[in-house]
CSV table of C-alpha atoms and ligand atoms in Angstrom, one decimal:
chain,number,residue,atom,x,y,z
A,10,MET,CA,-40.4,14.3,-120.7
A,11,ILE,CA,-37.6,12.7,-118.8
A,12,PRO,CA,-38.5,10.3,-115.9
A,13,LEU,CA,-36.3,10.9,-112.9
A,14,ILE,CA,-35.4,9.8,-109.6
A,15,VAL,CA,-33.1,11.6,-107.5
A,16,ASP,CA,-31.2,10.2,-104.5
A,17,THR,CA,-29.9,12.8,-102.1
A,18,ASP,CA,-28.5,13.3,-98.9
A,19,PRO,CA,-29.4,17.3,-98.6
A,20,GLY,CA,-27.1,19.1,-98.2
A,21,VAL,CA,-26.5,22.5,-99.5
A,22,ASP,CA,-25.7,21.8,-102.9
A,23,ASP,CA,-28.3,19.1,-103.1
A,24,ALA,CA,-31.2,21.7,-102.4
A,25,PHE,CA,-29.7,23.6,-105.5
A,26,ALA,CA,-29.9,20.3,-107.4
A,27,LEU,CA,-33.8,19.3,-106.1
A,28,ALA,CA,-34.9,22.9,-107.0
A,29,VAL,CA,-33.2,22.6,-110.5
A,30,ALA,CA,-35.6,19.1,-111.0
A,31,ALA,CA,-38.5,19.9,-109.0
A,32,LEU,CA,-38.7,23.0,-111.3
A,33,ALA,CA,-37.9,21.8,-114.5
A,34,PRO,CA,-40.7,21.5,-117.0
A,35,GLU,CA,-39.1,18.6,-118.9
A,36,VAL,CA,-38.9,16.4,-115.9
A,37,ASP,CA,-41.3,13.7,-114.7
A,38,LEU,CA,-40.0,13.7,-110.8
A,39,ARG,CA,-41.2,10.1,-110.1
A,40,ALA,CA,-39.5,10.0,-106.3
A,41,VAL,CA,-37.1,11.5,-104.3
A,42,THR,CA,-35.3,9.0,-101.9
A,43,THR,CA,-32.8,10.0,-99.2
A,44,VAL,CA,-29.5,8.5,-97.7
A,45,HIS,CA,-27.0,9.4,-95.0
A,46,GLY,CA,-24.4,11.6,-95.9
A,47,ASN,CA,-24.0,15.2,-95.4
A,48,VAL,CA,-26.0,14.9,-92.2
A,49,GLY,CA,-27.8,11.6,-90.9
A,50,VAL,CA,-30.4,9.9,-92.8
A,51,GLU,CA,-33.3,11.1,-90.2
A,52,GLN,CA,-32.3,14.6,-91.1
A,53,THR,CA,-31.8,14.4,-94.8
A,54,THR,CA,-35.0,13.0,-95.1
A,55,ASP,CA,-36.7,15.9,-93.2
A,56,ASN,CA,-34.7,18.5,-95.7
A,57,ALA,CA,-35.9,16.5,-98.6
A,58,ARG,CA,-39.5,16.9,-97.7
A,59,ARG,CA,-39.0,20.5,-96.8
A,60,LEU,CA,-37.4,21.3,-100.0
A,61,LEU,CA,-40.0,19.8,-101.9
A,62,GLY,CA,-42.6,21.8,-100.0
A,63,THR,CA,-40.7,24.7,-100.6
A,64,PHE,CA,-40.5,23.8,-104.6
A,65,GLY,CA,-44.4,23.1,-104.4
A,66,ARG,CA,-44.1,19.7,-105.0
A,67,PRO,CA,-46.1,17.7,-102.5
A,68,ASP,CA,-46.9,15.2,-105.7
A,69,VAL,CA,-43.4,13.8,-105.3
A,70,PRO,CA,-42.9,11.0,-103.1
A,71,VAL,CA,-39.8,10.9,-100.5
A,72,GLY,CA,-38.8,7.4,-99.6
A,73,ARG,CA,-36.5,7.1,-96.8
A,74,GLY,CA,-33.2,5.3,-97.4
A,75,ALA,CA,-30.2,3.8,-95.3
A,76,GLY,CA,-28.7,5.5,-92.5
A,77,VAL,CA,-25.3,3.6,-92.8
A,78,PRO,CA,-23.0,2.3,-95.4
A,79,LEU,CA,-23.2,-1.2,-96.7
A,80,VAL,CA,-20.5,-2.7,-95.0
A,81,HIS,CA,-18.1,-0.5,-93.0
A,82,LEU,CA,-19.5,2.2,-90.6
A,83,LEU,CA,-17.9,5.8,-91.0
A,84,GLU,CA,-15.9,6.8,-88.1
A,85,ARG,CA,-17.0,10.6,-89.2
A,86,ARG,CA,-19.3,12.4,-91.0
A,87,SER,CA,-18.7,15.9,-93.3
A,88,ASP,CA,-17.5,18.1,-90.5
A,89,GLY,CA,-20.1,20.6,-90.5
A,90,VAL,CA,-19.4,22.1,-94.4
A,91,HIS,CA,-23.2,22.2,-94.8
A,92,GLY,CA,-24.4,23.1,-91.2
A,93,ASP,CA,-25.3,20.9,-88.5
A,94,ASP,CA,-28.8,20.6,-90.1
A,95,GLY,CA,-27.5,20.3,-93.7
A,96,LEU,CA,-28.9,23.3,-94.8
A,97,GLY,CA,-26.5,25.7,-93.3
A,98,GLY,CA,-28.9,26.1,-90.2
A,99,ARG,CA,-31.8,27.2,-92.2
A,100,SER,CA,-33.9,24.2,-92.7
A,101,LEU,CA,-36.8,25.3,-90.6
A,102,ASP,CA,-37.1,28.0,-93.0
A,103,PHE,CA,-38.1,25.7,-95.9
A,104,GLY,CA,-41.5,23.6,-96.2
A,105,PRO,CA,-44.2,22.9,-95.4
A,106,PRO,CA,-42.5,19.2,-95.4
A,107,VAL,CA,-44.3,17.1,-98.1
A,108,ASP,CA,-45.7,13.5,-96.8
A,109,GLU,CA,-43.0,10.9,-96.4
A,110,SER,CA,-44.0,7.6,-98.7
A,111,PRO,CA,-45.0,4.7,-96.7
A,112,LEU,CA,-42.2,3.0,-99.0
A,113,ARG,CA,-38.9,3.3,-98.0
A,114,ALA,CA,-36.1,4.1,-100.6
A,115,VAL,CA,-35.2,0.8,-102.4
A,116,ALA,CA,-38.9,-0.5,-102.4
A,117,LEU,CA,-39.8,3.2,-103.9
A,118,MET,CA,-37.4,3.1,-106.8
A,119,ALA,CA,-38.4,-0.5,-107.6
A,120,SER,CA,-41.9,0.7,-107.5
A,121,VAL,CA,-41.2,3.4,-110.0
A,122,LEU,CA,-39.0,1.4,-112.1
A,123,GLU,CA,-41.7,-1.5,-112.1
A,124,ALA,CA,-44.6,0.8,-113.2
A,125,SER,CA,-42.3,3.1,-115.8
A,126,GLU,CA,-43.0,2.5,-119.1
A,127,GLU,CA,-39.9,3.9,-120.3
A,128,PRO,CA,-36.3,3.7,-119.1
A,129,VAL,CA,-36.0,6.1,-116.0
A,130,THR,CA,-32.7,8.2,-115.3
A,131,ILE,CA,-31.7,8.0,-111.6
A,132,ALA,CA,-29.4,11.2,-110.3
A,133,ALA,CA,-27.6,10.0,-107.3
A,134,ILE,CA,-26.1,12.8,-105.7
A,135,GLY,CA,-25.3,11.4,-101.9
A,136,PRO,CA,-23.4,8.0,-101.3
A,137,PHE,CA,-24.5,5.4,-103.4
A,138,THR,CA,-25.8,3.1,-100.6
A,139,ASN,CA,-29.4,2.8,-101.8
A,140,VAL,CA,-28.4,2.8,-105.5
A,141,ALA,CA,-26.3,-0.4,-104.8
A,142,THR,CA,-28.9,-2.3,-102.6
A,143,LEU,CA,-31.2,-1.7,-105.4
A,144,LEU,CA,-29.0,-3.5,-107.7
A,145,SER,CA,-28.5,-6.4,-105.6
A,146,ALA,CA,-32.0,-6.5,-104.2
A,147,ARG,CA,-33.7,-6.5,-107.7
A,148,PRO,CA,-31.1,-6.9,-110.5
A,149,ASP,CA,-34.4,-7.9,-112.8
A,150,LEU,CA,-34.8,-4.0,-112.8
A,151,GLU,CA,-31.5,-3.2,-114.0
A,152,GLU,CA,-32.8,-3.1,-117.5
A,153,ARG,CA,-35.6,-0.6,-116.7
A,154,ILE,CA,-32.7,2.1,-115.6
A,155,GLY,CA,-32.1,4.4,-118.5
A,156,ARG,CA,-29.1,5.7,-117.2
A,157,PHE,CA,-27.3,6.5,-113.8
A,158,VAL,CA,-26.2,10.3,-113.3
A,159,LEU,CA,-23.7,10.0,-110.5
A,160,MET,CA,-22.0,13.1,-108.6
A,161,GLY,CA,-19.2,11.5,-107.0
A,162,GLY,CA,-15.3,10.6,-107.4
A,163,SER,CA,-12.3,12.4,-108.5
A,164,ILE,CA,-9.8,11.2,-111.4
A,165,ALA,CA,-7.2,13.8,-110.9
A,166,PHE,CA,-8.2,16.6,-108.7
A,167,GLY,CA,-7.9,14.4,-105.3
A,168,GLY,CA,-10.1,14.3,-102.8
A,169,ASN,CA,-12.3,16.7,-100.6
A,170,VAL,CA,-13.3,14.9,-97.6
A,171,SER,CA,-9.9,13.1,-97.5
A,172,ALA,CA,-6.6,13.6,-99.4
A,173,SER,CA,-7.9,10.7,-101.5
A,174,ALA,CA,-11.4,10.5,-101.6
A,175,GLU,CA,-14.7,12.5,-103.0
A,176,PHE,CA,-17.0,12.6,-100.1
A,177,ASN,CA,-20.0,10.4,-101.8
A,178,VAL,CA,-17.7,7.5,-102.7
A,179,TRP,CA,-16.0,7.9,-99.4
A,180,GLY,CA,-19.0,7.6,-97.5
A,181,ASP,CA,-19.8,4.2,-99.0
A,182,PRO,CA,-16.9,3.0,-101.3
A,183,GLU,CA,-18.3,-0.7,-101.5
A,184,ALA,CA,-21.5,0.8,-102.8
A,185,ALA,CA,-19.6,2.9,-105.2
A,186,ARG,CA,-17.8,0.3,-106.7
A,187,ARG,CA,-21.0,-1.7,-107.0
A,188,VAL,CA,-22.5,1.1,-109.1
A,189,LEU,CA,-19.5,1.9,-111.0
A,190,ALA,CA,-17.6,-1.0,-111.6
A,191,GLY,CA,-20.4,-3.7,-110.9
A,192,SER,CA,-23.2,-2.6,-113.0
A,193,ARG,CA,-24.1,-2.2,-117.0
A,194,VAL,CA,-26.5,0.7,-116.7
A,195,PRO,CA,-25.2,3.5,-118.7
A,196,THR,CA,-23.5,5.9,-116.6
A,197,THR,CA,-22.3,9.3,-116.3
A,198,MET,CA,-19.8,10.3,-113.4
A,199,VAL,CA,-19.7,13.9,-112.5
A,200,PRO,CA,-16.2,14.1,-110.5
A,201,LEU,CA,-14.6,17.0,-108.5
A,202,ASP,CA,-12.3,17.6,-111.3
A,203,LEU,CA,-15.3,19.3,-113.1
A,204,THR,CA,-17.6,20.6,-110.2
A,205,MET,CA,-15.0,22.2,-108.3
A,206,ARG,CA,-14.4,24.6,-111.3
A,207,ILE,CA,-18.1,25.5,-111.4
A,208,THR,CA,-18.4,27.9,-108.2
A,209,LEU,CA,-20.8,30.6,-107.3
A,210,THR,CA,-19.4,33.6,-105.6
A,211,ALA,CA,-21.4,35.6,-102.7
A,212,ASP,CA,-22.5,38.1,-105.6
A,213,TRP,CA,-23.9,35.6,-107.5
A,214,LEU,CA,-25.9,34.2,-104.8
A,215,ASP,CA,-26.9,37.9,-103.9
A,216,ASP,CA,-28.0,38.0,-107.5
A,217,LEU,CA,-30.2,35.1,-107.5
A,218,ALA,CA,-31.6,35.8,-103.9
A,219,ALA,CA,-33.3,38.9,-105.5
A,220,THR,CA,-34.8,36.9,-108.2
A,221,GLY,CA,-37.6,35.6,-106.0
A,222,PRO,CA,-38.6,33.1,-103.0
A,223,VAL,CA,-36.8,30.0,-104.5
A,224,GLY,CA,-33.4,31.8,-105.3
A,225,ALA,CA,-33.6,33.7,-101.8
A,226,ALA,CA,-34.3,30.4,-99.9
A,227,LEU,CA,-31.3,28.6,-101.6
A,228,ALA,CA,-29.1,31.7,-101.3
A,229,SER,CA,-30.0,31.7,-97.4
A,230,THR,CA,-28.3,28.2,-96.9
A,231,ARG,CA,-24.7,29.8,-97.9
A,232,GLU,CA,-23.4,30.5,-94.4
A,233,THR,CA,-21.2,27.5,-93.6
A,234,TYR,CA,-20.8,26.3,-97.0
A,235,LEU,CA,-19.6,29.3,-98.4
A,236,ALA,CA,-17.1,29.6,-95.6
A,237,ALA,CA,-15.9,26.5,-95.9
A,238,TYR,CA,-15.1,26.6,-99.3
A,239,SER,CA,-13.0,30.2,-98.6
A,240,THR,CA,-11.0,28.6,-95.7
A,241,ARG,CA,-10.5,24.9,-96.8
A,242,PHE,CA,-10.0,25.5,-100.6
A,243,GLY,CA,-9.3,29.1,-100.8
A,244,HIS,CA,-12.0,29.5,-102.8
A,245,ALA,CA,-14.2,32.7,-102.5
A,246,ALA,CA,-17.0,30.6,-103.9
A,247,MET,CA,-19.0,27.8,-103.5
A,248,ALA,CA,-19.2,24.6,-105.5
A,249,VAL,CA,-22.7,23.2,-106.3
A,250,HIS,CA,-21.5,19.8,-107.4
A,251,ASP,CA,-25.0,18.3,-107.1
A,252,ALA,CA,-26.5,20.9,-109.3
A,253,VAL,CA,-24.3,20.3,-112.4
A,254,ALA,CA,-25.1,16.7,-112.2
A,255,LEU,CA,-28.6,17.3,-112.2
A,256,LEU,CA,-28.5,19.5,-115.0
A,257,GLU,CA,-26.5,16.9,-117.2
A,258,ALA,CA,-29.3,14.4,-116.0
A,259,ILE,CA,-32.1,16.9,-117.2
A,260,VAL,CA,-30.2,18.2,-120.3
A,261,PRO,CA,-27.9,15.6,-121.4
A,262,GLY,CA,-24.6,17.2,-123.3
A,263,THR,CA,-24.4,19.9,-120.6
A,264,VAL,CA,-21.0,18.1,-120.0
A,265,ALA,CA,-18.5,16.6,-122.1
A,266,THR,CA,-17.4,13.4,-121.2
A,267,THR,CA,-14.3,10.8,-121.5
A,268,PRO,CA,-15.0,7.2,-121.5
A,269,MET,CA,-12.9,5.1,-119.2
A,270,PRO,CA,-13.5,2.3,-116.7
A,271,VAL,CA,-13.5,3.7,-112.8
A,272,ASP,CA,-12.8,1.5,-110.1
A,273,VAL,CA,-12.6,2.4,-106.5
A,274,ASP,CA,-10.4,1.5,-103.7
A,275,THR,CA,-12.2,-0.2,-100.8
A,276,SER,CA,-9.1,-1.0,-98.7
A,277,SER,CA,-8.7,0.4,-95.2
A,278,GLY,CA,-5.9,2.4,-96.2
A,279,PRO,CA,-5.2,6.1,-96.8
A,280,GLY,CA,-6.4,5.5,-100.1
A,281,ARG,CA,-10.0,4.1,-99.1
A,282,GLY,CA,-12.7,5.7,-101.2
A,283,ALA,CA,-10.4,6.7,-104.2
A,284,THR,CA,-11.8,6.4,-107.8
A,285,ILE,CA,-9.1,5.4,-110.1
A,286,GLY,CA,-9.7,6.4,-113.9
A,287,ASP,CA,-8.0,3.7,-116.2
A,288,LEU,CA,-6.8,5.9,-118.8
A,289,ARG,CA,-4.9,3.2,-120.7
A,290,GLY,CA,-5.9,2.1,-124.1
A,291,ALA,CA,-8.9,0.1,-125.0
A,292,GLU,CA,-6.4,-3.3,-125.0
A,293,ALA,CA,-5.1,-3.0,-121.6
A,294,GLN,CA,-8.4,-1.7,-120.2
A,295,ALA,CA,-10.2,-4.9,-121.2
A,296,VAL,CA,-7.5,-6.8,-119.4
A,297,ASP,CA,-9.3,-6.1,-116.0
A,298,GLY,CA,-12.6,-6.0,-117.8
A,299,VAL,CA,-14.2,-3.1,-115.7
A,300,ARG,CA,-16.7,-1.5,-117.9
A,301,PRO,CA,-16.4,1.9,-118.9
A,302,VAL,CA,-18.6,4.8,-117.8
A,303,GLU,CA,-18.8,8.5,-119.3
A,304,VAL,CA,-16.8,10.8,-116.9
A,305,ALA,CA,-17.6,14.4,-117.2
A,306,LEU,CA,-14.4,16.5,-117.1
A,307,GLU,CA,-15.5,19.6,-119.2
A,308,ALA,CA,-18.4,21.8,-119.2
A,309,ASP,CA,-18.9,25.8,-120.0
A,310,ALA,CA,-19.0,27.2,-116.6
A,311,THR,CA,-20.1,30.1,-117.8
A,312,SER,CA,-23.5,28.6,-119.4
A,313,VAL,CA,-23.7,26.2,-116.7
A,314,ARG,CA,-24.1,29.1,-114.1
A,315,ALA,CA,-26.3,31.1,-116.3
A,316,GLU,CA,-28.6,27.8,-116.8
A,317,LEU,CA,-28.8,27.6,-113.3
A,318,ARG,CA,-29.8,31.2,-112.8
A,319,ARG,CA,-32.2,30.8,-115.3
A,320,ARG,CA,-34.0,27.8,-114.0
A,321,LEU,CA,-33.9,28.8,-110.2
A,322,SER,CA,-35.2,32.2,-110.7
A,323,ALA,CA,-38.1,30.9,-112.9
A,324,GLY,CA,-40.1,30.6,-109.6
A,325,VAL,CA,-42.6,27.8,-108.5
A,326,PRO,CA,-45.1,26.9,-111.7
A,327,ARG,CA,-48.6,26.9,-111.1
A,328,ARG,CA,-49.9,22.8,-111.2
B,19,RIB,O1,-18.0,15.7,-102.7
B,19,RIB,C1,-19.3,16.4,-102.9
B,19,RIB,C2,-20.8,15.8,-102.5
B,19,RIB,O2,-20.7,15.5,-101.4
B,19,RIB,C3,-22.0,16.6,-102.8
B,19,RIB,O3,-22.9,15.7,-103.1
B,19,RIB,C4,-22.2,16.9,-101.5
B,19,RIB,O4,-23.6,17.4,-101.3
B,19,RIB,C5,-21.6,16.1,-100.6
B,19,RIB,O5,-22.7,15.0,-100.5
B,20,CA,CA1,-24.8,15.5,-101.8
């Protein structure tokens, strides 16, 4: 079993990712923590509670996290790509919502790490504010984190929320830099370079919807998200960024990685939130002293889609 914490800002693709985690027989889902991002943290928390209710997981504690970034407040949010409620306008179709933990996100993460007899994987699929706060508040727990799997960043693809920045990093660049460059936790970063190549068409979603209630619920969130991909990126298909990251967290080796130091532009210029992968040789990299992370640049998209369909059509296991 893989002990897992998911930090999330549901979010349409977060919903696919949470379903993969909640339904995976090989995962011991210890906690879900919520963060500002696609929508405000009030809504991401309600969405996470409803999603876990839909997936039959009232046993999983949900800890509410940060509502704003570490340092600079955001002037705007992701402009409606996920719908006003974060789930394509269908949030109320999910549920019943599971209880919210009395522990807030960082306290809940810390309690899971303290209680665990083995290292815990933390999959972060929204802005990394909670994870950075955990590292700063409880550096003693860093050794109990087996691995970070982060959906975020971009090496050569460019940005999605701005010309230079991917949304999760843009949502809190200082937090992203703390996690990517300021931690020693083994880290896999799953950037847009890969996730934008693993997309789901309307036909694929229709097929998923026919597999059962979980597939139907997930497919129902597509409207604004799929439309956005058609109009903004010219794709008649939608990227499920977070689900790719969760598949890697659950099945290590799903993606092929390249080790490289990754730093983050935390300036206030047009590059704010850009992730800079250092592709130079080890000697040059050592000069800057930024530790390497595993950057996922390749995967078999057909196999990933097939694995997603298999796991999302399996239905809610009896517990
Ligand atoms: O850039 C993609 C990321 O931003 C995904 O995590 C999506 O859910 C949004 O949060
Ligand atoms: Ca997300």
